[in-house]
């Protein structure tokens, strides 16, 4: 066991140390973990007072604790660590979905991220009256929203 | 189709048909869905809410789901119409009042078997409602509707958490399976508390007629799953069809038989007093009506009262509620006037002069 998984355990220790020391991550981090961490960094942030906040919609974790409603799909990523124990308590200890998967889920997550960002940039462009950019973004959005074959 | 056309008959769920209809009033399934790329409703601004509404309207009204779909804009509609939809279990109280004029709507089909609330707590709350014990049929229908919507809309979904919902208690499959049960004998014998405790142990919610916080008016109880993550739709349905509902039906039937065997006079007294009051009252509240109808319904199902058929009783559960009463009589009334009109309507419907 140790021999077989020896390398993996070693790597995990390295990662932990690296994180503790504030150094960069080990090189062999699986790609999906990298992506998840990337998304975490992208969408989760901490305010000046050390409060968790969702970068996408501005929802604070304390607001969620007050009314039990999250602000947007990204909140699940931004608050993942704080949410997980709460979810497990509410859901009989479950921590993963079992059941129906939408047929268009294949590239779903990436598309969702992309759509979210494009929409955000679009409203910023409209707000700053940059109509040229807005038109381009709208075209992009339309293209991505077409059902995929 | 218009709202006016649906007022004067009971919706699909109160038709009093379907398997085990003497105890199972209706089977309901709802799915919580959100469209990717938008904040959830509570965080969405007016324009985003409007965009979500428009997208949902386009697909729901395209004829893909059903040919005859009625779209009700809840901001434009009047209070009485909204209350009517609440009484028919087409929309939630929260969706009716909203507390705001923010864009929200409901799409429903002519038979009222399905309805989609748009911009309630989630972008879409899809529901299928059927008479009696028909969970498999309801699931088949709702799954088909969900597929049709999904073909045109990108749902907020994550491989780990499943369908993403505003409230994490709906996360995962987003499914809420619920059956409405008429349990007068368990109430009369005091055994309903045992059922409540057993349900709690099985992570089920037991609520009254109008869901959260509502009392069990008319001995009508809604039993629903609370867990939506980590269990497939089929597993949840299987539990309801093969364990939960059959067990509660058996308890209620035992309690009914025990009443007939051991306390027949008291039972008949309850049933016939209920009949006497309903057919003679001149002023009556809807709460009192619910209690009396429950005992009459029990009497009809046990063959101890045959002056009325079950369908008329089921319909009265609906027609005597405030919005229905005002729609049927064609005038808006305050509570005292409604109580009088209610008593009159009941006598008319029961064929009493």
Short mmCIF file of C-alpha atoms in Angstrom, two decimals:
data_model
loop_
_atom_site.label_atom_id
_atom_site.label_comp_id
_atom_site.label_asym_id
_atom_site.label_seq_id
_atom_site.Cartn_x
_atom_site.Cartn_y
_atom_site.Cartn_z
CA UNK A 1 0.00 0.00 0.00
CA UNK A 2 2.61 2.43 1.09
CA UNK A 3 4.94 1.42 -1.62
CA UNK A 4 2.30 1.60 -4.29
CA UNK A 5 0.88 4.83 -3.11
CA UNK A 6 4.15 6.04 -1.66
CA UNK A 7 4.70 8.65 -4.24
CA UNK A 8 1.21 10.04 -3.95
CA UNK A 9 1.40 10.41 -0.18
CA UNK A 10 4.73 12.11 -0.51
CA UNK A 11 3.29 14.51 -3.01
CA UNK A 12 0.41 15.39 -0.71
CA UNK A 13 2.81 16.19 2.10
CA UNK A 14 4.76 18.36 -0.27
CA UNK A 15 1.63 20.17 -1.27
CA UNK A 16 0.66 20.76 2.31
CA UNK A 17 4.07 22.05 3.16
CA UNK A 18 4.19 24.14 0.09
CA UNK A 19 0.86 25.71 0.91
CA UNK A 20 1.86 26.24 4.51
CA UNK A 21 5.08 27.89 3.45
CA UNK A 22 3.23 29.93 0.91
CA UNK A 23 5.22 28.37 -1.89
CA UNK A 24 4.00 27.23 -5.27
CA UNK A 25 2.17 23.94 -5.77
CA UNK A 26 3.75 20.63 -6.63
CA UNK A 27 4.10 20.11 -10.36
CA UNK A 28 2.08 16.89 -10.59
CA UNK A 29 -1.22 18.22 -9.33
CA UNK A 30 -4.00 16.57 -11.36
CA UNK A 31 -5.43 18.84 -13.98
CA UNK A 32 -8.96 18.86 -12.54
CA UNK A 33 -7.63 19.85 -9.14
CA UNK A 34 -5.70 22.65 -10.75
CA UNK A 35 -8.84 23.82 -12.46
CA UNK A 36 -10.85 23.67 -9.25
CA UNK A 37 -8.21 25.61 -7.37
CA UNK A 38 -8.05 28.10 -10.20
CA UNK A 39 -11.80 28.59 -10.04
CA UNK A 40 -11.61 28.90 -6.26
CA UNK A 41 -9.06 31.64 -6.53
CA UNK A 42 -11.10 33.29 -9.22
CA UNK A 43 -14.45 33.32 -7.52
CA UNK A 44 -13.82 33.18 -3.80
CA UNK A 45 -12.34 36.15 -2.05
CA UNK A 46 -12.01 37.49 1.42
CA UNK A 47 -13.04 41.00 2.36
CA UNK A 48 -10.99 43.36 4.51
CA UNK A 49 -12.71 42.03 7.60
CA UNK A 50 -11.83 38.45 6.68
CA UNK A 51 -15.32 37.67 5.43
CA UNK A 52 -15.99 35.20 2.62
CA UNK A 53 -17.53 36.82 -0.43
CA UNK A 54 -18.54 35.57 -3.89
CA UNK A 55 -16.67 37.48 -6.57
CA UNK A 56 -19.34 36.90 -9.15
CA UNK A 57 -22.44 38.19 -7.38
CA UNK A 58 -21.06 39.89 -4.29
CA UNK A 59 -22.95 37.67 -1.87
CA UNK A 60 -21.29 37.49 1.53
CA UNK A 61 -21.28 34.22 3.43
CA UNK A 62 -22.87 35.92 6.43
CA UNK A 63 -25.79 36.97 4.21
CA UNK A 64 -26.27 33.35 3.23
CA UNK A 65 -26.24 32.33 6.90
CA UNK A 66 -29.01 34.83 7.51
CA UNK A 67 -31.50 33.91 4.79
CA UNK A 68 -30.31 30.46 3.61
CA UNK A 69 -30.23 31.56 -0.02
CA UNK A 70 -27.14 31.70 -2.20
CA UNK A 71 -26.74 34.46 -4.75
CA UNK A 72 -25.59 32.61 -7.86
CA UNK A 73 -24.23 29.25 -9.04
CA UNK A 74 -20.67 30.48 -8.43
CA UNK A 75 -21.41 30.84 -4.72
CA UNK A 76 -21.16 27.05 -4.46
CA UNK A 77 -17.54 27.32 -5.52
CA UNK A 78 -16.72 30.49 -3.62
CA UNK A 79 -18.10 29.13 -0.35
CA UNK A 80 -17.33 25.47 -0.96
CA UNK A 81 -15.27 24.88 2.16
CA UNK A 82 -17.66 26.61 4.52
CA UNK A 83 -20.71 25.14 2.78
CA UNK A 84 -19.70 21.50 2.63
CA UNK A 85 -20.27 20.64 6.32
CA UNK A 86 -23.59 22.52 6.28
CA UNK A 87 -24.70 20.67 3.16
CA UNK A 88 -23.76 17.33 4.60
CA UNK A 89 -25.79 18.10 7.71
CA UNK A 90 -28.83 19.14 5.66
CA UNK A 91 -28.51 16.24 3.21
CA UNK A 92 -28.04 13.14 5.35
CA UNK A 93 -24.27 13.30 5.01
CA UNK A 94 -24.28 13.31 1.21
CA UNK A 95 -21.59 15.29 -0.53
CA UNK A 96 -22.02 14.29 -4.17
CA UNK A 97 -24.88 14.35 -6.63
CA UNK A 98 -26.40 11.05 -7.69
CA UNK A 99 -29.11 11.06 -10.34
CA UNK A 100 -30.09 12.86 -13.49
CA UNK A 101 -27.40 14.59 -15.51
CA UNK A 102 -28.48 17.13 -18.10
CA UNK A 103 -27.66 15.95 -21.59
CA UNK A 104 -25.82 19.19 -22.23
CA UNK A 105 -23.68 18.87 -19.12
CA UNK A 106 -20.63 17.64 -21.05
CA UNK A 107 -18.93 20.96 -21.34
CA UNK A 108 -21.43 22.54 -19.01
CA UNK A 109 -19.19 23.88 -16.33
CA UNK A 110 -16.75 25.58 -18.63
CA UNK A 111 -19.61 26.99 -20.67
CA UNK A 112 -21.30 28.25 -17.54
CA UNK A 113 -18.14 30.01 -16.45
CA UNK A 114 -17.69 31.52 -19.87
CA UNK A 115 -21.31 32.63 -20.14
CA UNK A 116 -21.17 34.17 -16.68
CA UNK A 117 -18.08 36.16 -17.56
CA UNK A 118 -19.38 37.26 -20.93
CA UNK A 119 -22.66 38.44 -19.38
CA UNK A 120 -20.80 40.32 -16.67
CA UNK A 121 -18.56 42.04 -19.23
CA UNK A 122 -21.63 42.82 -21.33
CA UNK A 123 -23.41 44.62 -18.52
CA UNK A 124 -20.20 46.50 -17.71
CA UNK A 125 -19.86 47.50 -21.36
CA UNK A 126 -23.48 48.69 -21.43
CA UNK A 127 -22.99 50.59 -18.18
CA UNK A 128 -19.92 52.37 -19.54
CA UNK A 129 -21.72 52.98 -22.85
CA UNK A 130 -19.12 51.08 -24.84
CA UNK A 131 -21.63 49.92 -27.43
CA UNK A 132 -19.07 48.58 -29.84
CA UNK A 133 -17.76 46.16 -27.24
CA UNK A 134 -21.29 45.39 -26.07
CA UNK A 135 -22.35 44.40 -29.59
CA UNK A 136 -19.34 42.11 -29.94
CA UNK A 137 -20.01 40.50 -26.58
CA UNK A 138 -23.66 40.02 -27.46
CA UNK A 139 -22.64 38.22 -30.66
CA UNK A 140 -20.28 36.00 -28.66
CA UNK A 141 -23.01 35.23 -26.17
CA UNK A 142 -25.46 34.34 -28.91
CA UNK A 143 -22.93 32.03 -30.50
CA UNK A 144 -22.26 30.20 -27.22
CA UNK A 145 -25.90 29.95 -26.36
CA UNK A 146 -26.77 28.05 -29.53
CA UNK A 147 -27.59 24.46 -28.62
CA UNK A 148 -24.56 22.26 -29.16
CA UNK A 149 -24.84 19.33 -31.53
CA UNK B 1 -57.67 29.20 -22.31
CA UNK B 2 -58.11 31.69 -19.52
CA UNK B 3 -58.16 31.65 -15.75
CA UNK B 4 -61.92 32.08 -15.81
CA UNK B 5 -62.32 28.67 -17.42
CA UNK B 6 -60.53 26.81 -14.68
CA UNK B 7 -62.45 28.26 -11.74
CA UNK B 8 -65.59 26.22 -11.82
CA UNK B 9 -64.23 22.71 -11.65
CA UNK B 10 -61.74 20.98 -9.42
CA UNK B 11 -58.18 20.75 -10.67
CA UNK B 12 -56.70 17.44 -11.66
CA UNK B 13 -55.42 16.82 -8.13
CA UNK B 14 -58.87 16.96 -6.54
CA UNK B 15 -60.60 14.83 -9.13
CA UNK B 16 -60.85 12.03 -6.58
CA UNK B 17 -59.61 9.47 -9.06
CA UNK B 18 -56.44 7.48 -9.33
CA UNK B 19 -55.20 4.50 -7.33
CA UNK B 20 -55.82 4.54 -3.55
CA UNK B 21 -57.82 7.74 -3.87
CA UNK B 22 -59.72 7.05 -0.63
CA UNK B 23 -56.51 8.00 1.20
CA UNK B 24 -54.08 9.40 -1.37
CA UNK B 25 -55.57 12.66 -2.64
CA UNK B 26 -52.75 13.56 -4.98
CA UNK B 27 -49.20 12.88 -6.10
CA UNK B 28 -46.92 15.78 -6.79
CA UNK B 29 -43.38 16.09 -8.09
CA UNK B 30 -41.48 19.30 -8.52
CA UNK B 31 -38.05 20.06 -9.89
CA UNK B 32 -35.99 23.14 -9.03
CA UNK B 33 -33.98 24.43 -11.99
CA UNK B 34 -31.88 27.51 -12.68
CA UNK B 35 -30.50 28.87 -15.91
CA UNK B 36 -26.72 29.03 -16.16
CA UNK B 37 -25.10 32.43 -16.39
CA UNK B 38 -27.65 34.30 -14.28
CA UNK B 39 -27.64 35.04 -10.57
CA UNK B 40 -30.35 33.28 -8.58
CA UNK B 41 -33.64 35.15 -8.32
CA UNK B 42 -32.94 36.76 -4.93
CA UNK B 43 -29.76 38.34 -6.30
CA UNK B 44 -30.96 39.14 -9.82
CA UNK B 45 -31.79 42.69 -10.81
CA UNK B 46 -34.94 43.61 -12.68
CA UNK B 47 -33.36 43.23 -16.11
CA UNK B 48 -31.89 39.83 -15.31
CA UNK B 49 -35.22 38.68 -13.93
CA UNK B 50 -36.89 39.90 -17.05
CA UNK B 51 -34.35 38.08 -19.25
CA UNK B 52 -34.92 34.83 -17.36
CA UNK B 53 -38.68 35.31 -17.64
CA UNK B 54 -38.48 35.93 -21.38
CA UNK B 55 -36.34 32.86 -22.02
CA UNK B 56 -38.63 30.64 -20.01
CA UNK B 57 -41.72 32.10 -21.66
CA UNK B 58 -40.31 31.52 -25.16
CA UNK B 59 -39.67 27.86 -24.56
CA UNK B 60 -42.73 27.16 -22.42
CA UNK B 61 -45.08 28.78 -24.92
CA UNK B 62 -43.40 27.32 -28.02
CA UNK B 63 -45.74 24.31 -28.09
CA UNK B 64 -42.87 21.97 -27.33
CA UNK B 65 -44.18 21.05 -23.89
CA UNK B 66 -47.89 21.15 -24.58
CA UNK B 67 -50.16 22.79 -27.14
CA UNK B 68 -52.43 24.48 -24.66
CA UNK B 69 -50.39 26.42 -22.15
CA UNK B 70 -51.68 29.41 -20.23
CA UNK B 71 -49.12 32.06 -19.29
CA UNK B 72 -50.06 34.14 -16.27
CA UNK B 73 -47.96 37.20 -15.59
CA UNK B 74 -48.23 37.57 -11.83
CA UNK B 75 -47.29 41.24 -11.78
CA UNK B 76 -50.18 42.15 -14.11
CA UNK B 77 -52.75 39.83 -12.57
CA UNK B 78 -55.00 40.84 -9.71
CA UNK B 79 -54.80 39.62 -6.16
CA UNK B 80 -57.86 37.40 -6.39
CA UNK B 81 -56.51 35.52 -9.42
CA UNK B 82 -53.21 34.98 -7.68
CA UNK B 83 -54.95 33.65 -4.57
CA UNK B 84 -57.05 31.38 -6.78
CA UNK B 85 -53.86 29.82 -8.13
CA UNK B 86 -52.56 29.33 -4.59
CA UNK B 87 -55.75 27.56 -3.58
CA UNK B 88 -55.40 25.27 -6.59
CA UNK B 89 -51.79 24.50 -5.64
CA UNK B 90 -50.53 25.93 -8.93
CA UNK B 91 -48.32 28.54 -7.27
CA UNK B 92 -46.93 29.03 -3.78
CA UNK B 93 -48.09 31.77 -1.44
CA UNK B 94 -44.63 33.28 -1.73
CA UNK B 95 -44.97 33.43 -5.51
CA UNK B 96 -48.43 34.98 -5.27
CA UNK B 97 -47.56 37.82 -2.93
CA UNK B 98 -43.94 38.25 -3.91
CA UNK B 99 -43.92 41.43 -1.85
CA UNK B 100 -42.67 43.24 -4.94
CA UNK B 101 -43.55 44.00 -8.54
CA UNK B 102 -40.49 42.14 -9.81
CA UNK B 103 -41.07 40.03 -12.94
CA UNK B 104 -42.53 36.62 -12.17
CA UNK B 105 -45.05 34.33 -13.84
CA UNK B 106 -46.53 30.88 -14.04
CA UNK B 107 -47.23 28.66 -17.03
CA UNK B 108 -49.87 25.97 -16.65
CA UNK B 109 -51.58 23.52 -18.94
CA UNK B 110 -55.33 23.25 -19.43
CA UNK B 111 -55.71 20.14 -17.29
CA UNK B 112 -53.54 21.69 -14.56
CA UNK B 113 -51.38 18.61 -14.43
CA UNK B 114 -48.28 20.70 -14.90
CA UNK B 115 -47.24 24.17 -13.94
CA UNK B 116 -43.96 26.04 -14.08
CA UNK B 117 -43.37 28.90 -11.68
CA UNK B 118 -40.86 31.31 -13.13
CA UNK B 119 -38.74 33.48 -10.83
CA UNK B 120 -39.97 32.04 -7.58
CA UNK B 121 -37.07 31.04 -5.32
CA UNK B 122 -35.42 29.41 -8.33
CA UNK B 123 -35.66 30.47 -11.96
CA UNK B 124 -37.99 27.56 -12.59
CA UNK B 125 -40.03 25.37 -10.32
CA UNK B 126 -41.55 22.71 -12.55
CA UNK B 127 -44.42 20.76 -11.03
CA UNK B 128 -46.62 17.88 -12.06
CA UNK B 129 -49.72 17.17 -10.02
CA UNK B 130 -51.94 14.10 -10.37
CA UNK B 131 -54.88 12.49 -8.65
CA UNK B 132 -54.35 9.57 -6.31
CA UNK B 133 -51.19 7.54 -6.15
CA UNK B 134 -49.55 8.22 -9.50
CA UNK B 135 -45.94 9.05 -8.72
CA UNK B 136 -44.41 7.02 -11.56
CA UNK B 137 -46.72 8.65 -14.10
CA UNK B 138 -45.98 12.05 -12.61
CA UNK B 139 -42.25 11.43 -12.79
CA UNK B 140 -42.41 10.26 -16.38
CA UNK B 141 -44.27 13.43 -17.33
CA UNK B 142 -42.02 15.82 -15.45
CA UNK B 143 -38.88 14.16 -16.73
CA UNK B 144 -40.14 14.61 -20.26
CA UNK B 145 -40.89 18.29 -19.63
CA UNK B 146 -37.48 18.76 -18.05
CA UNK B 147 -35.79 17.17 -21.09
CA UNK B 148 -37.70 19.45 -23.44
CA UNK B 149 -36.69 22.54 -21.47
CA UNK B 150 -33.13 21.40 -21.13
CA UNK B 151 -32.82 20.97 -24.89
CA UNK B 152 -33.14 24.75 -25.19
CA UNK B 153 -31.80 26.05 -21.90
CA UNK B 154 -28.47 25.64 -20.14
CA UNK B 155 -29.16 24.63 -16.59
CA UNK B 156 -26.87 25.63 -13.73
CA UNK B 157 -25.31 22.29 -12.92
CA UNK B 158 -22.11 20.96 -11.41
CA UNK B 159 -20.91 17.36 -11.66
CA UNK B 160 -20.32 17.29 -7.90
CA UNK B 161 -23.37 19.11 -6.60
CA UNK B 162 -25.86 18.36 -9.36
CA UNK B 163 -28.52 20.94 -10.22
CA UNK B 164 -27.59 24.16 -8.45
CA UNK B 165 -30.38 25.82 -6.51
CA UNK B 166 -30.72 29.05 -4.56
CA UNK B 167 -31.32 27.16 -1.33
CA UNK B 168 -28.93 24.26 -0.72
CA UNK B 169 -31.77 22.16 0.71
CA UNK B 170 -32.87 21.60 -2.91
CA UNK B 171 -29.41 20.97 -4.28
CA UNK B 172 -28.63 17.81 -6.27
CA UNK B 173 -31.58 16.31 -8.06
CA UNK B 174 -33.71 19.35 -7.16
CA UNK B 175 -36.60 16.94 -6.76
CA UNK B 176 -39.37 17.17 -4.22
CA UNK B 177 -41.71 14.20 -4.25
CA UNK B 178 -44.86 14.73 -2.26
CA UNK B 179 -48.11 12.94 -1.65
CA UNK B 180 -51.18 14.48 -0.11
CA UNK B 181 -52.90 12.07 2.24
CA UNK B 182 -56.27 12.17 3.95
CA UNK B 183 -55.71 10.72 7.42
CA UNK B 184 -58.82 11.40 9.49
CA UNK B 185 -58.78 8.08 11.40
CA UNK B 186 -55.16 8.50 12.49
CA UNK B 187 -56.10 11.98 13.68
CA UNK B 188 -59.20 10.77 15.54
CA UNK B 189 -57.29 7.97 17.27
CA UNK B 190 -54.34 10.24 18.11
CA UNK B 191 -51.93 7.99 16.23
CA UNK B 192 -50.95 10.71 13.81
CA UNK B 193 -48.13 11.73 16.15
CA UNK B 194 -46.56 8.29 15.70
CA UNK B 195 -46.64 8.79 11.95
CA UNK B 196 -45.06 12.21 12.37
CA UNK B 197 -42.24 10.78 14.46
CA UNK B 198 -41.64 7.88 12.07
CA UNK B 199 -41.56 10.30 9.14
CA UNK B 200 -39.04 12.51 10.87
CA UNK B 201 -36.79 9.51 11.46
CA UNK B 202 -36.96 8.75 7.75
CA UNK B 203 -35.97 12.33 6.85
CA UNK B 204 -39.41 13.12 5.51
CA UNK B 205 -41.32 16.32 6.02
CA UNK B 206 -44.99 16.25 7.04
CA UNK B 207 -46.90 19.43 6.41
CA UNK B 208 -50.45 20.65 6.17
CA UNK B 209 -52.47 21.44 3.07
CA UNK B 210 -50.59 24.59 2.15
CA UNK B 211 -47.09 23.43 2.93
CA UNK B 212 -44.65 24.96 5.30
CA UNK B 213 -46.08 26.08 8.58
CA UNK B 214 -49.67 25.41 7.63
CA UNK B 215 -51.92 23.39 9.90
CA UNK B 216 -53.30 20.08 8.76
CA UNK B 217 -56.70 21.52 7.84
CA UNK B 218 -59.20 18.81 6.94
CA UNK B 219 -56.79 16.11 8.15
CA UNK B 220 -54.90 16.55 4.88
CA UNK B 221 -51.18 15.92 5.20
CA UNK B 222 -48.41 16.37 2.68
CA UNK B 223 -45.50 13.98 3.04
CA UNK B 224 -42.34 14.85 1.12
CA UNK B 225 -38.64 14.02 0.91
CA UNK B 226 -36.16 16.39 2.50
CA UNK B 227 -32.97 14.97 1.07
CA UNK B 228 -32.17 15.94 -2.50
CA UNK B 229 -28.44 15.21 -2.64
CA UNK B 230 -26.81 11.81 -2.92
CA UNK B 231 -29.95 9.87 -3.81
CA UNK B 232 -31.26 9.40 -7.31
CA UNK B 233 -34.77 10.33 -8.38
CA UNK B 234 -35.56 6.64 -8.82
CA UNK B 235 -34.42 5.73 -5.30
CA UNK B 236 -36.57 8.45 -3.77
CA UNK B 237 -39.59 7.43 -5.86
CA UNK B 238 -39.08 3.77 -5.03
CA UNK B 239 -39.14 4.56 -1.29
CA UNK B 240 -42.38 6.47 -1.63
CA UNK B 241 -44.08 3.86 -3.80
CA UNK B 242 -42.97 0.73 -2.01
CA UNK B 243 -42.40 1.74 1.60
CA UNK B 244 -43.59 5.12 2.77
CA UNK B 245 -47.02 5.49 1.18
CA UNK B 246 -48.12 1.83 1.48
CA UNK B 247 -47.18 1.90 5.16
CA UNK B 248 -49.12 5.06 5.95
CA UNK B 249 -52.11 3.75 3.95
CA UNK B 250 -52.00 0.54 6.01
CA UNK B 251 -51.88 2.50 9.30
CA UNK B 252 -54.81 4.68 8.27
CA UNK B 253 -56.81 1.64 7.18
CA UNK B 254 -56.12 -0.14 10.47
CA UNK B 255 -57.21 2.94 12.37
CA UNK B 256 -60.38 3.15 10.26
CA UNK B 257 -61.22 -0.49 10.89
CA UNK B 258 -60.54 -0.08 14.61
CA UNK B 259 -62.95 2.86 14.72
CA UNK B 260 -65.65 0.86 12.94
CA UNK B 261 -65.20 -2.13 15.24
CA UNK B 262 -64.71 -0.42 18.57
CA UNK B 263 -66.27 3.02 18.36
CA UNK B 264 -68.89 2.81 15.65
CA UNK B 265 -71.42 5.01 17.44
CA UNK B 266 -68.87 7.76 18.10
CA UNK B 267 -67.66 7.51 14.51
CA UNK B 268 -71.16 7.78 13.06
CA UNK B 269 -71.91 10.63 15.44
CA UNK B 270 -68.93 12.58 14.08
CA UNK B 271 -69.88 11.86 10.47
CA UNK B 272 -73.58 12.69 10.79
CA UNK B 273 -73.00 15.77 12.93
CA UNK B 274 -70.65 17.01 10.24
CA UNK B 275 -73.37 16.42 7.66
CA UNK B 276 -75.98 18.12 9.84
CA UNK B 277 -73.88 21.26 10.32
CA UNK B 278 -72.77 21.55 6.70
CA UNK B 279 -76.30 21.18 5.37
CA UNK B 280 -77.86 23.59 7.87
CA UNK B 281 -75.28 26.23 8.70
CA UNK B 282 -75.97 29.78 7.54
CA UNK B 283 -72.58 31.25 8.43
CA UNK B 284 -69.40 29.18 8.27
CA UNK B 285 -65.61 29.64 8.13
CA UNK B 286 -63.36 27.72 5.75
CA UNK B 287 -61.48 26.18 8.69
CA UNK B 288 -64.70 24.70 10.05
CA UNK B 289 -65.70 23.50 6.59
CA UNK B 290 -62.40 21.65 6.20
CA UNK B 291 -62.92 19.77 9.47
CA UNK B 292 -66.51 18.82 8.58
CA UNK B 293 -65.69 17.79 5.01
CA UNK B 294 -62.95 15.57 6.35
CA UNK B 295 -65.41 13.62 8.50
CA UNK B 296 -67.95 13.41 5.70
CA UNK B 297 -65.29 12.17 3.31
CA UNK B 298 -64.37 9.49 5.84
CA UNK B 299 -68.05 8.55 6.18
CA UNK B 300 -68.48 8.21 2.41
CA UNK B 301 -65.30 6.14 2.06
CA UNK B 302 -66.41 3.80 4.84
CA UNK B 303 -69.87 3.47 3.33
CA UNK B 304 -71.53 4.99 6.42
CA UNK B 305 -72.95 7.99 4.62
CA UNK B 306 -74.31 7.76 1.10
CA UNK B 307 -76.14 11.03 0.67
CA UNK B 308 -73.34 12.52 -1.41
CA UNK B 309 -70.63 11.34 -3.77
CA UNK B 310 -66.95 11.76 -3.11
CA UNK B 311 -66.38 14.03 -6.06
CA UNK B 312 -68.76 16.66 -4.68
CA UNK B 313 -66.93 16.53 -1.36
CA UNK B 314 -63.52 16.87 -3.02
CA UNK B 315 -64.76 19.85 -5.00
CA UNK B 316 -66.12 21.54 -1.90
CA UNK B 317 -62.64 21.43 -0.34
CA UNK B 318 -61.64 23.78 -3.14
CA UNK B 319 -64.77 25.80 -3.92
CA UNK B 320 -65.27 26.95 -0.34
CA UNK B 321 -61.86 28.60 -0.11
CA UNK B 322 -61.92 32.42 -0.17
CA UNK B 323 -60.75 33.14 -3.73
CA UNK B 324 -62.84 30.39 -5.30
CA UNK B 325 -65.88 31.49 -3.39
CA UNK B 326 -65.51 35.06 -4.62
CA UNK B 327 -64.87 33.95 -8.20
CA UNK B 328 -67.89 31.66 -8.24
CA UNK B 329 -70.25 34.21 -6.74
CA UNK B 330 -68.73 36.90 -8.93
CA UNK B 331 -68.18 39.46 -6.23
CA UNK B 332 -65.42 40.50 -3.89
CA UNK B 333 -66.44 40.03 -0.29
CA UNK B 334 -65.08 40.65 3.18
CA UNK B 335 -64.90 37.78 5.65
CA UNK B 336 -68.44 38.04 7.16
CA UNK B 337 -70.07 38.11 3.72
CA UNK B 338 -67.88 35.22 2.59
CA UNK B 339 -68.97 33.10 5.54
CA UNK B 340 -72.58 33.58 4.56
CA UNK B 341 -71.94 32.94 0.87
CA UNK B 342 -69.95 29.83 1.78
CA UNK B 343 -72.83 28.31 3.73
CA UNK B 344 -75.19 29.00 0.83
CA UNK B 345 -72.81 27.54 -1.76
CA UNK B 346 -72.40 24.35 0.28
CA UNK B 347 -76.15 23.82 0.51
CA UNK B 348 -76.50 24.42 -3.22
CA UNK B 349 -73.72 22.01 -4.11
CA UNK B 350 -75.11 19.35 -1.78
CA UNK B 351 -78.57 19.75 -3.30
CA UNK B 352 -80.16 21.16 -0.12
CA UNK B 353 -82.77 23.87 -0.51
#
